[in-house]
XYZ file of C-alpha atoms in Angstrom:
344
model
C 24.087 -4.495 3.287
C 22.551 -7.920 2.625
C 18.750 -7.566 2.426
C 15.958 -10.117 2.143
C 13.033 -8.777 0.114
C 9.784 -10.707 0.445
C 7.285 -10.219 -2.368
C 10.297 -9.366 -4.520
C 8.615 -10.230 -7.830
C 5.522 -8.161 -7.092
C 4.466 -4.686 -8.166
C 6.195 -2.677 -5.447
C 8.749 -5.324 -4.458
C 10.274 -5.551 -7.924
C 10.811 -1.780 -8.038
C 12.360 -1.853 -4.559
C 14.680 -4.665 -5.670
C 15.762 -2.731 -8.762
C 16.570 0.393 -6.749
C 18.411 -1.476 -3.974
C 20.475 -3.403 -6.502
C 21.346 -0.116 -8.185
C 22.503 1.221 -4.808
C 24.974 -1.639 -4.416
C 23.158 -3.767 -1.860
C 23.291 -7.583 -1.907
C 19.782 -8.998 -2.272
C 17.982 -12.219 -1.369
C 14.673 -12.358 -3.268
C 11.598 -14.333 -2.179
C 8.104 -14.442 -3.661
C 5.200 -16.884 -3.445
C 3.909 -15.771 -6.883
C 0.304 -15.688 -5.669
C -2.117 -16.177 -8.564
C -4.153 -13.139 -7.430
C -1.244 -10.946 -8.584
C 0.856 -13.039 -10.965
C 0.056 -14.765 -14.224
C 1.504 -18.043 -15.403
C 5.128 -18.318 -16.443
C 8.614 -18.792 -15.095
C 9.689 -16.856 -11.992
C 11.911 -13.812 -12.555
C 15.647 -14.537 -12.506
C 17.125 -14.797 -9.036
C 13.789 -15.057 -7.223
C 13.295 -17.963 -4.826
C 9.703 -19.182 -5.110
C 8.407 -19.832 -1.618
C 6.065 -18.787 1.153
C 6.912 -16.545 4.133
C 5.037 -19.081 6.264
C 7.752 -21.652 5.540
C 9.977 -21.349 8.622
C 12.626 -23.757 7.315
C 12.985 -21.806 4.075
C 13.259 -18.532 5.983
C 15.960 -19.945 8.233
C 18.010 -20.713 5.131
C 17.371 -17.383 3.384
C 18.074 -15.234 6.461
C 21.646 -16.519 6.863
C 23.938 -13.490 6.803
C 21.067 -11.043 6.236
C 21.290 -7.571 7.827
C 17.728 -6.352 7.203
C 14.381 -7.491 5.782
C 12.147 -5.502 3.443
C 8.740 -7.157 3.846
C 6.571 -6.461 0.799
C 4.811 -9.847 0.612
C 1.067 -9.659 1.194
C -2.295 -10.516 -0.236
C -3.600 -7.094 -1.268
C -6.757 -5.234 -2.316
C -10.401 -5.287 -1.322
C -10.774 -8.857 -2.593
C -14.067 -10.430 -3.538
C -16.006 -10.637 -0.263
C -15.448 -11.570 3.412
C -14.963 -15.218 2.474
C -11.403 -14.122 1.589
C -10.698 -13.522 5.294
C -8.803 -16.778 6.017
C -6.519 -16.212 3.033
C -5.787 -12.612 4.041
C -5.116 -13.596 7.655
C -2.920 -16.498 6.592
C -0.734 -14.627 4.126
C -0.565 -11.288 5.933
C -0.847 -11.860 9.687
C 0.493 -15.410 10.019
C 3.075 -14.788 7.297
C 4.397 -11.735 9.123
C 4.440 -13.552 12.476
C 6.407 -16.423 10.951
C 8.876 -14.023 9.377
C 9.391 -12.134 12.648
C 10.006 -15.344 14.541
C 12.557 -16.425 11.946
C 14.280 -13.025 12.129
C 14.539 -13.380 15.903
C 16.097 -16.833 15.619
C 18.528 -15.600 12.937
C 19.423 -12.433 14.847
C 18.266 -10.049 12.098
C 17.447 -6.745 13.837
C 15.991 -4.467 11.134
C 12.646 -4.577 9.325
C 11.022 -2.302 6.766
C 7.332 -3.218 6.547
C 5.005 -2.390 3.675
C 1.946 -1.121 5.518
C -0.970 0.837 4.068
C -3.199 3.865 4.460
C -6.114 1.433 4.846
C -5.253 1.121 8.550
C -6.821 4.556 9.091
C -10.252 3.716 7.702
C -11.655 7.179 7.138
C -9.219 10.070 7.067
C -9.245 13.232 9.164
C -12.375 15.419 9.359
C -13.103 18.715 11.091
C -16.481 20.036 12.234
C -16.929 23.848 12.495
C -18.412 23.341 15.979
C -16.762 20.229 17.409
C -13.287 20.352 15.896
C -11.562 17.141 14.763
C -14.034 14.244 14.929
C -14.416 10.671 13.754
C -17.155 10.858 11.108
C -20.608 9.397 11.535
C -22.122 6.716 9.259
C -22.716 7.698 5.645
C -26.466 7.047 5.693
C -28.061 8.369 2.513
C -25.120 10.610 1.632
C -21.647 10.188 0.181
C -20.160 12.694 2.646
C -19.957 11.562 6.294
C -21.577 13.921 8.852
C -20.401 15.104 12.251
C -21.504 12.404 14.739
C -22.396 15.074 17.322
C -24.414 17.611 15.310
C -24.843 16.133 11.832
C -23.112 19.091 10.155
C -21.017 18.659 6.981
C -17.342 17.974 7.670
C -14.206 19.355 6.082
C -11.648 16.649 5.163
C -8.031 17.318 6.131
C -4.619 15.690 6.131
C -4.358 12.472 8.118
C -1.225 12.139 10.221
C 0.350 8.971 11.543
C -1.007 9.532 15.057
C -4.634 9.450 13.844
C -6.955 6.745 15.236
C -6.705 3.433 13.391
C -10.023 1.941 12.306
C -9.698 -0.592 9.457
C -12.867 -1.046 7.393
C -12.021 -4.235 5.462
C -10.457 -7.635 6.061
C -7.362 -6.558 4.149
C -7.084 -3.413 6.268
C -7.427 -5.401 9.492
C -4.554 -7.668 8.475
C -2.323 -4.708 7.558
C -2.902 -3.278 11.032
C -2.136 -6.718 12.490
C 1.180 -6.691 10.622
C 2.103 -3.352 12.206
C 1.113 -4.512 15.683
C 3.027 -7.774 15.393
C 6.092 -5.921 14.131
C 5.864 -3.383 16.949
C 5.646 -6.139 19.556
C 8.654 -7.901 17.971
C 10.693 -4.685 18.103
C 9.919 -4.088 21.774
C 10.629 -7.707 22.729
C 13.853 -8.109 20.768
C 15.345 -4.612 20.569
C 14.881 -4.667 16.801
C 13.687 -1.720 14.721
C 10.761 -1.309 12.324
C 9.848 1.307 9.758
C 6.159 0.771 8.908
C 5.659 2.526 5.580
C 1.973 3.367 5.140
C 1.659 3.433 1.371
C -1.140 5.526 -0.028
C -2.591 4.711 -3.465
C 0.425 3.383 -5.358
C 0.332 3.251 -9.160
C 2.786 2.768 -11.996
C 4.451 0.168 -14.234
C 4.038 -3.548 -13.410
C 0.671 -3.230 -11.669
C -1.324 -6.468 -12.063
C -4.179 -6.141 -14.508
C -7.630 -7.707 -14.847
C -8.027 -8.693 -11.196
C -10.322 -7.415 -8.422
C -7.306 -7.475 -6.094
C -5.536 -4.680 -8.008
C -5.567 -0.992 -7.144
C -8.088 1.385 -8.676
C -5.564 2.799 -11.158
C -4.941 -0.668 -12.639
C -8.674 -1.406 -12.724
C -9.255 1.801 -14.718
C -6.298 1.033 -17.028
C -7.566 -2.490 -17.665
C -11.024 -1.179 -18.614
C -9.564 1.377 -21.019
C -7.378 -1.267 -22.681
C -10.570 -3.256 -23.356
C -12.121 -0.142 -24.898
C -14.486 0.301 -21.953
C -15.159 3.378 -19.851
C -13.686 3.364 -16.343
C -16.473 2.903 -13.800
C -16.151 5.322 -10.893
C -18.036 4.572 -7.672
C -19.967 7.155 -5.614
C -19.854 10.610 -7.235
C -16.161 10.419 -8.109
C -15.265 13.166 -5.646
C -13.738 10.917 -2.992
C -10.189 12.138 -2.331
C -7.020 10.056 -2.250
C -3.264 10.509 -2.559
C -1.868 8.752 -5.639
C 1.867 8.086 -5.336
C 4.088 6.718 -8.110
C 5.763 3.375 -7.471
C 9.236 4.755 -8.174
C 8.764 7.182 -5.286
C 7.629 4.302 -3.052
C 10.766 2.366 -3.971
C 12.918 5.366 -3.025
C 11.144 5.570 0.330
C 12.022 1.933 1.040
C 15.685 2.576 0.327
C 15.643 5.599 2.632
C 14.058 3.503 5.394
C 16.569 0.681 5.011
C 19.446 3.147 5.219
C 18.037 5.248 8.107
C 18.594 3.857 11.631
C 16.039 3.976 14.442
C 16.436 3.793 18.230
C 16.618 0.245 19.573
C 13.232 -1.387 20.156
C 11.218 1.151 18.178
C 8.542 0.886 15.485
C 7.877 4.084 13.562
C 4.984 4.527 11.093
C 5.247 7.038 8.251
C 2.917 8.013 5.417
C 4.390 7.394 1.979
C 2.443 9.681 -0.321
C 2.713 12.329 -3.011
C 1.321 15.212 -0.964
C -0.937 16.072 -3.930
C -4.575 15.144 -3.146
C -6.735 14.150 -6.126
C -10.193 12.715 -6.548
C -10.858 9.255 -7.938
C -12.825 10.957 -10.705
C -9.773 13.044 -11.620
C -7.690 9.880 -11.851
C -10.205 8.227 -14.179
C -10.534 11.327 -16.367
C -6.765 11.819 -16.613
C -6.233 8.192 -17.641
C -9.073 8.312 -20.167
C -7.602 11.426 -21.754
C -4.053 10.051 -21.778
C -5.215 6.830 -23.450
C -7.712 8.549 -25.782
C -10.419 6.316 -24.332
C -14.081 6.750 -23.397
C -14.984 9.169 -20.630
C -15.505 7.679 -17.155
C -18.942 6.556 -16.027
C -19.909 7.672 -12.519
C -22.027 4.879 -11.032
C -23.247 6.320 -7.734
C -22.505 2.919 -6.157
C -21.392 2.862 -2.514
C -19.419 -0.269 -1.606
C -19.624 -1.451 2.023
C -15.910 -1.232 2.902
C -15.162 1.998 1.018
C -14.134 5.171 2.833
C -14.784 8.691 1.603
C -11.581 10.710 1.964
C -8.059 9.650 2.987
C -5.455 12.311 2.222
C -2.032 12.008 3.803
C 0.170 14.389 5.735
C 3.676 13.895 4.215
C 5.593 15.883 6.835
C 6.810 13.006 9.059
C 8.407 11.145 6.146
C 10.100 14.373 5.060
C 11.402 15.012 8.563
C 12.496 11.513 9.569
C 13.458 9.958 6.230
C 14.216 12.979 4.102
C 11.627 11.591 1.687
C 9.562 13.722 -0.651
C 7.805 12.417 -3.734
C 9.309 13.534 -7.026
C 6.761 12.338 -9.594
C 3.886 14.769 -10.084
C 0.355 13.625 -10.908
C 0.335 14.745 -14.547
C 3.716 13.217 -15.371
C 2.930 10.055 -13.432
C -0.371 9.464 -15.201
C 1.183 10.135 -18.611
C 3.838 7.525 -17.822
C 1.317 5.051 -16.414
C -0.944 5.348 -19.465
C 1.719 3.765 -21.657
C 3.606 1.657 -19.097
C 3.453 -2.151 -19.242
C 1.168 -3.866 -16.738
C 1.672 -7.326 -15.291
C 0.195 -10.221 -17.270
C -3.443 -11.059 -16.437
C -3.716 -12.732 -13.076
C -5.238 -16.195 -12.798
C -7.858 -16.070 -10.071
C -8.326 -19.028 -7.765
C -11.741 -20.647 -7.743
C-alpha cells in the first residue's frame, strides 16, 4: 500500500513511518517542521518539507496514494488563548484542505491522529445520581456531583462519552474528527480516528511548553531541576508508549471499515497512573531530585481522564505491550528531540 504520512518527521509520525516501512509499505512523507516541535537543522531524509494547507503540493503528493495517515498538527496546551488562530489554521484548516485534496485525488482511506483531549473531563459516577458530568472544581481539586455536591468516583471513559473540549487545542482536535466524519459520509471514504492518550517515549520534543508532560518532566530533570507537578499530583491519566501508538496506526491502516464510516477508538495502555507517579518514576530512573507538588490549578486542565481500551482491542486487535515500569525506564535514557525554537 502507498501511504502519505503527514507530520512524518514528528514525534509520533516518525515512529509510524518506521513501523510502516518495516511492514513493506511504500511511503510518501510530509512535514512542515513547525518550530514549536522541531529545532534547526536539515530535514530527515526522504521528508518533503511543506504544509498540509498547500493544496497544490497535496495534489502532487497524493498521486497513486491508497491511504493517508494524518499526524500533522500543532499540539499541546500552548502558551495562552492568543495561540488560537495558529491552532485553528494548522489543525482545522489543514485537515479540511487535506480532505478536499483526498477527494479530488480519489483517496478513500484516512487514519487520523485524534486525542483524549476531546473528552474534557473523563467519566465520573455519583453514588446517588449514577454517571454524571462533573461540576466546576471550585475550591477543590476533585470535581463534585453537579446535582448533590457529593464526591465522585472516576471511571473508564469510552468512545461514546460526551465530548467537551476544555482548550483551544482540544477544540481543534474535535474539529478534525468532525470534518473527517463529514468527509467520510459525503464521499464514501473511511476514517479511523485514533484518540491518543498521554503518549511518551523517544523523540519527544524537549524544552517547549507545547510538549507533553512526560517531556516537560524529562527536560527539567536533565537540567538538574525537580519536576513541578500541578494540583496535588493525584490527577489520573493513561500513559501509552509511542511504539504502541505506532502499532495502532498500522493496525488501523490495515483494517477496513464499512463505506462512509468514521470510527473513534481510544489508543491507551489500559494502566491508569497519576501524574505524580509519572514524575516520581522519572526522577528515580534518572537519579534526579524528587518532584515538587505545586498545588497550582491551570484553567484548561482536567482532573481525571482514564481510557477504556476495549473498543480498540475488539475492532483493531490492538493491546498495548509496553508496561509503565519498562516504558519509563526506556524513556529515562531515550534521546529527545533537539530543543525547539519558539516563535516570538
